[in-house]
Short mmCIF file of C-alpha atoms in Angstrom, two decimals:
data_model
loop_
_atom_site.label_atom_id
_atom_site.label_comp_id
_atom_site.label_asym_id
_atom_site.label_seq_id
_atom_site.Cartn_x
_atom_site.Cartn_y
_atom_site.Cartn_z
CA UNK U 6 0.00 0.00 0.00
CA UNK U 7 1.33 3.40 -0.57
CA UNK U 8 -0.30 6.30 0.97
CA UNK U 9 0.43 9.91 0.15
CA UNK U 10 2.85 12.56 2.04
CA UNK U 11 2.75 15.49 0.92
CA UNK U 12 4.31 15.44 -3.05
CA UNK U 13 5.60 11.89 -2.82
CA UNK U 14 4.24 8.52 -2.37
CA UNK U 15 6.04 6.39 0.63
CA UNK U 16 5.78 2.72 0.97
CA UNK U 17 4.58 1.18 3.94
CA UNK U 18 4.96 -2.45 5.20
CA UNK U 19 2.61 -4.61 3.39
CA UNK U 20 2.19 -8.19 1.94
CA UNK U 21 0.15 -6.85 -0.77
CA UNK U 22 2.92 -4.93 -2.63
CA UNK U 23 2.62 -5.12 -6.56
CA UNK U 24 6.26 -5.91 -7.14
CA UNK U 25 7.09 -9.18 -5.25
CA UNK U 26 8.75 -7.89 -2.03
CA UNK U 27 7.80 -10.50 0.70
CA UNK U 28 5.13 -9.10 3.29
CA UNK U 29 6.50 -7.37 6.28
CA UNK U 30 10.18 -6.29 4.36
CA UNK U 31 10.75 -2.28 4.33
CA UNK U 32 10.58 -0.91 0.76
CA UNK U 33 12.88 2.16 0.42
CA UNK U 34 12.59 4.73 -2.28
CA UNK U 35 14.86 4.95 -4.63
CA UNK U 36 16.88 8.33 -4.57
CA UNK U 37 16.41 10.12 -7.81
CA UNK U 38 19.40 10.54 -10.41
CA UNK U 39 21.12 13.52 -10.23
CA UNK U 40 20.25 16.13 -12.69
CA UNK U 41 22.89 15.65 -15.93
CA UNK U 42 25.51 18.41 -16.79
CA UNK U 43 26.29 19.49 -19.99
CA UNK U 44 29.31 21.16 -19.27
CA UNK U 45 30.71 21.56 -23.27
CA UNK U 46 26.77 22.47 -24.68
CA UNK U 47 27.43 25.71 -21.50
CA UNK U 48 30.47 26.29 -23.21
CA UNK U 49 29.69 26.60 -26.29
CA UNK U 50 26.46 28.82 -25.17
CA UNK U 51 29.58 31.12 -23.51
CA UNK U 52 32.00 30.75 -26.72
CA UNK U 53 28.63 32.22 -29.58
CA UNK U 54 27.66 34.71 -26.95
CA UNK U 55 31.15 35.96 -27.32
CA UNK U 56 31.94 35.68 -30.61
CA UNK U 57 28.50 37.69 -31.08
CA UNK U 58 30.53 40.38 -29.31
CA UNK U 59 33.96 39.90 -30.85
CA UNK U 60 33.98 39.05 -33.91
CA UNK U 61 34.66 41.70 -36.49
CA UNK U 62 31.97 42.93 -38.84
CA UNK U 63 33.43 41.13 -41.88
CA UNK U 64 32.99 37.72 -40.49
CA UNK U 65 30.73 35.18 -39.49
CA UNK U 66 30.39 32.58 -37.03
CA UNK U 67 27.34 29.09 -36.65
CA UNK U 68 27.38 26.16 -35.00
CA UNK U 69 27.04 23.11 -36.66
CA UNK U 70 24.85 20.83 -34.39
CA UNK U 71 26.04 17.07 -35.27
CA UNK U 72 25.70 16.10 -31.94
CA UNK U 73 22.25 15.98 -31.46
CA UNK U 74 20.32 12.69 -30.14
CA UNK U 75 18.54 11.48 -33.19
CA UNK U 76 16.25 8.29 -33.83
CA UNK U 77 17.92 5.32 -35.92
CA UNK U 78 15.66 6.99 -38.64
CA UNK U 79 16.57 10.64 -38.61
CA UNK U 80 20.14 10.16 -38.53
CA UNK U 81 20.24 7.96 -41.42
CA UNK U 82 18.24 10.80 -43.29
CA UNK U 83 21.03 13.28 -41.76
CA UNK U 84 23.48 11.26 -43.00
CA UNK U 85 21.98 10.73 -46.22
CA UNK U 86 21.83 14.63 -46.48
CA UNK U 87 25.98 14.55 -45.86
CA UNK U 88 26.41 15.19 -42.37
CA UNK U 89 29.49 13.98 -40.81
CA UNK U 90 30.82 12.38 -37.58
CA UNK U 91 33.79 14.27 -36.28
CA UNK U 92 32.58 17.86 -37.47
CA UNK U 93 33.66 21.04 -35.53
CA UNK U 94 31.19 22.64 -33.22
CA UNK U 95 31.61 25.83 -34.84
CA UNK U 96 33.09 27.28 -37.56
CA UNK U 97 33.79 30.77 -38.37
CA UNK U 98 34.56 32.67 -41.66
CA UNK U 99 36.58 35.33 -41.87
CA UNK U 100 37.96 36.83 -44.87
CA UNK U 101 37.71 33.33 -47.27
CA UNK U 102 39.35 31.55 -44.29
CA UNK U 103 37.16 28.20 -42.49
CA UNK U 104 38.35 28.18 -39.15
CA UNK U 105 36.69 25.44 -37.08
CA UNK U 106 36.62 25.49 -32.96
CA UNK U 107 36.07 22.01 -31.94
CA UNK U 108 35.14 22.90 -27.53
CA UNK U 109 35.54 20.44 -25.09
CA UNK U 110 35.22 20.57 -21.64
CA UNK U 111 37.59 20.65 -19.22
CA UNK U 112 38.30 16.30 -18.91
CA UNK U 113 36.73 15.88 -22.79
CA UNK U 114 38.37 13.89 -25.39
CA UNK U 115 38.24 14.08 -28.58
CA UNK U 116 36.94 11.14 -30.17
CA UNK U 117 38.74 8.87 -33.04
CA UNK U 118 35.84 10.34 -36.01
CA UNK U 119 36.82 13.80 -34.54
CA UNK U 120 40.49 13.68 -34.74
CA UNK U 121 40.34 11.76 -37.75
CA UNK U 122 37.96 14.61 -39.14
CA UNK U 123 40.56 17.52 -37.97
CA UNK U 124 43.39 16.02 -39.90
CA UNK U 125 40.77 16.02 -43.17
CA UNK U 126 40.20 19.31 -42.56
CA UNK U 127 43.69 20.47 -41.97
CA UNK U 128 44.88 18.53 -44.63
CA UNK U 129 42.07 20.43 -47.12
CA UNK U 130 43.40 23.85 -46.07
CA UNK U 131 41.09 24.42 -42.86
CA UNK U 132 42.44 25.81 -39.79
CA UNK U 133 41.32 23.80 -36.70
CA UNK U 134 41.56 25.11 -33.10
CA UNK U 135 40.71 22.54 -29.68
CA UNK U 136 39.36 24.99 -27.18
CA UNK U 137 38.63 24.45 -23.79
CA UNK U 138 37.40 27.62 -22.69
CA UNK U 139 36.56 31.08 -24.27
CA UNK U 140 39.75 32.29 -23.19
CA UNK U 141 40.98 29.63 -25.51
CA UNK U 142 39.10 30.48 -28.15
CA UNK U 143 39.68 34.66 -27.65
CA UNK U 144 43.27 33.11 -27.82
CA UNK U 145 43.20 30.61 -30.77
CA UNK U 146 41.88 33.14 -32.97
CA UNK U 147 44.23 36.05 -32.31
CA UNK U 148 47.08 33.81 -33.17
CA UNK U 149 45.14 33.02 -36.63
CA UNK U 150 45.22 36.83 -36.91
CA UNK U 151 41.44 37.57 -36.33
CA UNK U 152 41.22 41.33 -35.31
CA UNK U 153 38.73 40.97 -32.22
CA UNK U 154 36.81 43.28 -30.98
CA UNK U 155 36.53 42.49 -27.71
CA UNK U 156 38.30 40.37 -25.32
CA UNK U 157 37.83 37.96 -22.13
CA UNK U 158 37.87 39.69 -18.81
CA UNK U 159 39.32 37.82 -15.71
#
């Protein structure tokens, strides 16, 4: 039997319980998961909000979401429509360049498709940056000669 305390149901001893427990054994609730952190999808929130802000006029900056949790069916239409395991995060043009910013967070690794994707890219004229934080990224791009506009305060 369960009776009602408050917001959440709490067992009581019973021999009538649903689920097999022998009558007369406690029944404990089960603590609930701890909510998930998405500590690289925060950074990247921090790294467009940014390059909103820094990025000179004659440039342009997107996201390229290939990480998104798909059904068996959508990603095989994705991939059908060319998308790519190992892709960037982001990519920004500036002046005819493609530089890509591939963000992980501070214990990420890259995976094999991804660093098998960077040396494609590198190896087709791309410039690649691994950034772990916007000050990373502020930095990355200043030594690929991007004139910012603004710049990461401490």
């Amino acid at each position: 039997m369960q009776r009602l305390q408050g917001r959440r149901a709490v067992a009581r001893m019973s021999g009538d319980l649903p689920f097999g427990v022998p009558g007369g054994a406690w029944v404990q609730r089960v603590p609930e998961p701890a909510v998930r952190q998405y500590p690289e999808a925060e950074l990247q929130r921090a790294v467009h909000r940014y390059l909103l802000l820094a990025l000179p006029h004659d440039a342009l900056h997107f996201a390229i979401p290939n990480g998104l949790m798909r059904s068996r069916k959508a990603a095989a239409r994705a991939k059908g429509e060319g998308v790519a395991a190992g892709v960037c995060d982001l990519c920004v043009i500036y002046r005819g360049r493609a530089l890509f910013i591939e963000l992980k967070a501070a214990a990420g690794r890259m995976s094999l498709a991804q660093r098998t994707m960077h040396k494609r890219l590198i190896h087709c004229g791309a410039e690649v940056m691994l950034c772990r934080s916007v000050d990373d990224v502020e930095r990355s791009l200043r030594e690929a000669t991007v004139p910012l506009r603004a710049t990461v305060m401490a």
